[in-house]
Amino acid sequence: MPTKIEKDAISGQMTTGHEWDGLKELDTPMPRWWLWTFYATVVFALVWVVIYPAIPVSGLTGLSGWTARGALPAEMAAERARIEPMLARLREASPAEIAADPEMRAFALAGGRGAFNNACAGCHGAGGQGAPGFPSLADDDWLFGGKLDEIQHTIRHGVRAGESDDQRGIAMPAFLSTGMMTAAQVNDTAEYVLSLTGRATNAEAAGRGEALFSENCASCHGERGEGNRDMGAPRLNDRIWLFGGDKAAVVRTIAYSRAGVMPSWQGRLDPAVVNMLTLYVHSLGGGE
């Protein structure tokens, strides 16, 4: 409860006039050095917000005219000039030559990681783990090959994007919607495909599907579902599936087709960046 302000007999300090259960609060001032430091920070802050872009005294730039946005082009130009000699080397070298040179390889992996995050991670995942419809780049199951030159070709020309004459991939027929198979035949073919990994649920249907597979699918996927990288036809005799490997997903794929698209990055990215991406993708764990 409030009491009168008085001098404390023990410490010699004045009290605030507050008392709790007989305990009186001393009115001890802040150290002088702390007060001067506080006042200095207040003055500094007032000067700062006028000189730099915080209070729009002169447009939105402050009295100095400096902004981070305005300074960025010059900083980017300086950084570009600094790394240009290495970029020139990367443009002229093949992926194999870059991989064999420790200095170029280290630069390519660092730069490739940034380029991958900007251009590729949205589909393939930050670690290249992939997602339904987007291939994993961190395993050993490659649609078009996982060697350095093969990865570079895919990045350059894309997949079924219609942007390059050298693009990867051909279209898979939609066997049901085009009338090439009936619904029963699609089901039998799906059972045969599942039987390649011991997962068929109807042996009789799988037996009928073997002839259908041989007639309609083997030319791309191989007689035993081993796949064909020249065409981008995936393996069917393993359990790595791009769009799902359960019965419903396999039936959906045969009936209506799948046709993933990847853009051609040639022309969008500097050739040096394409080479950096090649090295980085190869390093994710699935490179051959």
PDB file of N, CA, C and O in Angstrom, residues 206-232:
ATOM      1  N   ALA A 206      -4.086 -62.532 -65.678  1.00  0.00           N
ATOM      2  CA  ALA A 206      -2.699 -62.232 -66.016  1.00  0.00           C
ATOM      3  C   ALA A 206      -2.242 -63.069 -67.205  1.00  0.00           C
ATOM      4  O   ALA A 206      -1.485 -62.593 -68.060  1.00  0.00           O
ATOM      5  N   GLY A 207      -2.699 -64.325 -67.281  1.00  0.00           N
ATOM      6  CA  GLY A 207      -2.366 -65.177 -68.416  1.00  0.00           C
ATOM      7  C   GLY A 207      -2.906 -64.615 -69.723  1.00  0.00           C
ATOM      8  O   GLY A 207      -2.213 -64.615 -70.746  1.00  0.00           O
ATOM      9  N   ARG A 208      -4.126 -64.134 -69.692  1.00  0.00           N
ATOM     10  CA  ARG A 208      -4.686 -63.506 -70.895  1.00  0.00           C
ATOM     11  C   ARG A 208      -3.954 -62.202 -71.223  1.00  0.00           C
ATOM     12  O   ARG A 208      -3.772 -61.850 -72.391  1.00  0.00           O
ATOM     13  N   GLY A 209      -3.538 -61.499 -70.179  1.00  0.00           N
ATOM     14  CA  GLY A 209      -2.876 -60.218 -70.386  1.00  0.00           C
ATOM     15  C   GLY A 209      -1.493 -60.331 -70.985  1.00  0.00           C
ATOM     16  O   GLY A 209      -1.008 -59.375 -71.591  1.00  0.00           O
ATOM     17  N   GLU A 210      -0.859 -61.503 -70.853  1.00  0.00           N
ATOM     18  CA  GLU A 210       0.501 -61.649 -71.382  1.00  0.00           C
ATOM     19  C   GLU A 210       0.523 -61.442 -72.893  1.00  0.00           C
ATOM     20  O   GLU A 210       1.406 -60.741 -73.432  1.00  0.00           O
ATOM     21  N   ALA A 211      -0.432 -62.024 -73.598  1.00  0.00           N
ATOM     22  CA  ALA A 211      -0.486 -61.848 -75.052  1.00  0.00           C
ATOM     23  C   ALA A 211      -0.783 -60.400 -75.412  1.00  0.00           C
ATOM     24  O   ALA A 211      -0.209 -59.845 -76.363  1.00  0.00           O
ATOM     25  N   LEU A 212      -1.676 -59.758 -74.663  1.00  0.00           N
ATOM     26  CA  LEU A 212      -1.992 -58.358 -74.918  1.00  0.00           C
ATOM     27  C   LEU A 212      -0.778 -57.468 -74.685  1.00  0.00           C
ATOM     28  O   LEU A 212      -0.517 -56.534 -75.452  1.00  0.00           O
ATOM     29  N   PHE A 213      -0.049 -57.770 -73.639  1.00  0.00           N
ATOM     30  CA  PHE A 213       1.167 -57.003 -73.333  1.00  0.00           C
ATOM     31  C   PHE A 213       2.184 -57.166 -74.454  1.00  0.00           C
ATOM     32  O   PHE A 213       2.787 -56.188 -74.908  1.00  0.00           O
ATOM     33  N   SER A 214       2.392 -58.402 -74.891  1.00  0.00           N
ATOM     34  CA  SER A 214       3.361 -58.657 -75.946  1.00  0.00           C
ATOM     35  C   SER A 214       2.994 -57.926 -77.232  1.00  0.00           C
ATOM     36  O   SER A 214       3.859 -57.397 -77.937  1.00  0.00           O
ATOM     37  N   GLU A 215       1.714 -57.837 -77.507  1.00  0.00           N
ATOM     38  CA  GLU A 215       1.254 -57.208 -78.751  1.00  0.00           C
ATOM     39  C   GLU A 215       1.274 -55.687 -78.667  1.00  0.00           C
ATOM     40  O   GLU A 215       1.605 -55.014 -79.657  1.00  0.00           O
ATOM     41  N   ASN A 216       0.966 -55.128 -77.526  1.00  0.00           N
ATOM     42  CA  ASN A 216       0.756 -53.684 -77.428  1.00  0.00           C
ATOM     43  C   ASN A 216       1.816 -52.925 -76.647  1.00  0.00           C
ATOM     44  O   ASN A 216       1.974 -51.716 -76.854  1.00  0.00           O
ATOM     45  N   CYS A 217       2.522 -53.586 -75.740  1.00  0.00           N
ATOM     46  CA  CYS A 217       3.377 -52.872 -74.785  1.00  0.00           C
ATOM     47  C   CYS A 217       4.850 -53.222 -74.878  1.00  0.00           C
ATOM     48  O   CYS A 217       5.709 -52.389 -74.549  1.00  0.00           O
ATOM     49  N   ALA A 218       5.150 -54.456 -75.310  1.00  0.00           N
ATOM     50  CA  ALA A 218       6.531 -54.945 -75.250  1.00  0.00           C
ATOM     51  C   ALA A 218       7.470 -54.167 -76.153  1.00  0.00           C
ATOM     52  O   ALA A 218       8.672 -54.071 -75.872  1.00  0.00           O
ATOM     53  N   SER A 219       6.965 -53.597 -77.244  1.00  0.00           N
ATOM     54  CA  SER A 219       7.839 -52.876 -78.160  1.00  0.00           C
ATOM     55  C   SER A 219       8.495 -51.678 -77.480  1.00  0.00           C
ATOM     56  O   SER A 219       9.570 -51.234 -77.894  1.00  0.00           O
ATOM     57  N   CYS A 220       7.861 -51.126 -76.465  1.00  0.00           N
ATOM     58  CA  CYS A 220       8.439 -50.005 -75.713  1.00  0.00           C
ATOM     59  C   CYS A 220       9.016 -50.470 -74.373  1.00  0.00           C
ATOM     60  O   CYS A 220      10.141 -50.110 -74.009  1.00  0.00           O
ATOM     61  N   HIS A 221       8.246 -51.242 -73.634  1.00  0.00           N
ATOM     62  CA  HIS A 221       8.630 -51.608 -72.269  1.00  0.00           C
ATOM     63  C   HIS A 221       9.464 -52.872 -72.177  1.00  0.00           C
ATOM     64  O   HIS A 221       9.951 -53.198 -71.087  1.00  0.00           O
ATOM     65  N   GLY A 222       9.649 -53.581 -73.296  1.00  0.00           N
ATOM     66  CA  GLY A 222      10.423 -54.813 -73.273  1.00  0.00           C
ATOM     67  C   GLY A 222       9.551 -56.018 -72.978  1.00  0.00           C
ATOM     68  O   GLY A 222       8.503 -55.913 -72.337  1.00  0.00           O
ATOM     69  N   GLU A 223       9.991 -57.182 -73.445  1.00  0.00           N
ATOM     70  CA  GLU A 223       9.204 -58.407 -73.286  1.00  0.00           C
ATOM     71  C   GLU A 223       8.951 -58.756 -71.827  1.00  0.00           C
ATOM     72  O   GLU A 223       7.914 -59.311 -71.486  1.00  0.00           O
ATOM     73  N   ARG A 224       9.898 -58.432 -70.962  1.00  0.00           N
ATOM     74  CA  ARG A 224       9.750 -58.735 -69.535  1.00  0.00           C
ATOM     75  C   ARG A 224       9.615 -57.458 -68.707  1.00  0.00           C
ATOM     76  O   ARG A 224       9.893 -57.437 -67.521  1.00  0.00           O
ATOM     77  N   GLY A 225       9.224 -56.382 -69.370  1.00  0.00           N
ATOM     78  CA  GLY A 225       9.026 -55.127 -68.642  1.00  0.00           C
ATOM     79  C   GLY A 225      10.301 -54.472 -68.176  1.00  0.00           C
ATOM     80  O   GLY A 225      10.296 -53.734 -67.192  1.00  0.00           O
ATOM     81  N   GLU A 226      11.409 -54.712 -68.910  1.00  0.00           N
ATOM     82  CA  GLU A 226      12.698 -54.157 -68.493  1.00  0.00           C
ATOM     83  C   GLU A 226      12.877 -52.696 -68.858  1.00  0.00           C
ATOM     84  O   GLU A 226      13.838 -52.054 -68.438  1.00  0.00           O
ATOM     85  N   GLY A 227      11.956 -52.128 -69.636  1.00  0.00           N
ATOM     86  CA  GLY A 227      12.017 -50.717 -69.978  1.00  0.00           C
ATOM     87  C   GLY A 227      12.931 -50.428 -71.154  1.00  0.00           C
ATOM     88  O   GLY A 227      13.659 -51.299 -71.644  1.00  0.00           O
ATOM     89  N   ASN A 228      12.884 -49.194 -71.632  1.00  0.00           N
ATOM     90  CA  ASN A 228      13.692 -48.777 -72.783  1.00  0.00           C
ATOM     91  C   ASN A 228      14.026 -47.303 -72.611  1.00  0.00           C
ATOM     92  O   ASN A 228      13.170 -46.437 -72.762  1.00  0.00           O
ATOM     93  N   ARG A 229      15.273 -47.020 -72.284  1.00  0.00           N
ATOM     94  CA  ARG A 229      15.675 -45.641 -72.011  1.00  0.00           C
ATOM     95  C   ARG A 229      15.684 -44.781 -73.265  1.00  0.00           C
ATOM     96  O   ARG A 229      15.512 -43.568 -73.173  1.00  0.00           O
ATOM     97  N   ASP A 230      15.902 -45.391 -74.432  1.00  0.00           N
ATOM     98  CA  ASP A 230      15.894 -44.598 -75.656  1.00  0.00           C
ATOM     99  C   ASP A 230      14.531 -43.950 -75.883  1.00  0.00           C
ATOM    100  O   ASP A 230      14.434 -42.885 -76.481  1.00  0.00           O
ATOM    101  N   MET A 231      13.491 -44.596 -75.414  1.00  0.00           N
ATOM    102  CA  MET A 231      12.136 -44.089 -75.606  1.00  0.00           C
ATOM    103  C   MET A 231      11.571 -43.459 -74.338  1.00  0.00           C
ATOM    104  O   MET A 231      10.493 -42.878 -74.349  1.00  0.00           O
ATOM    105  N   GLY A 232      12.276 -43.620 -73.232  1.00  0.00           N
ATOM    106  CA  GLY A 232      11.754 -43.129 -71.970  1.00  0.00           C
ATOM    107  C   GLY A 232      10.667 -44.012 -71.392  1.00  0.00           C
ATOM    108  O   GLY A 232       9.872 -43.573 -70.566  1.00  0.00           O
TER     109      GLY A 232
END
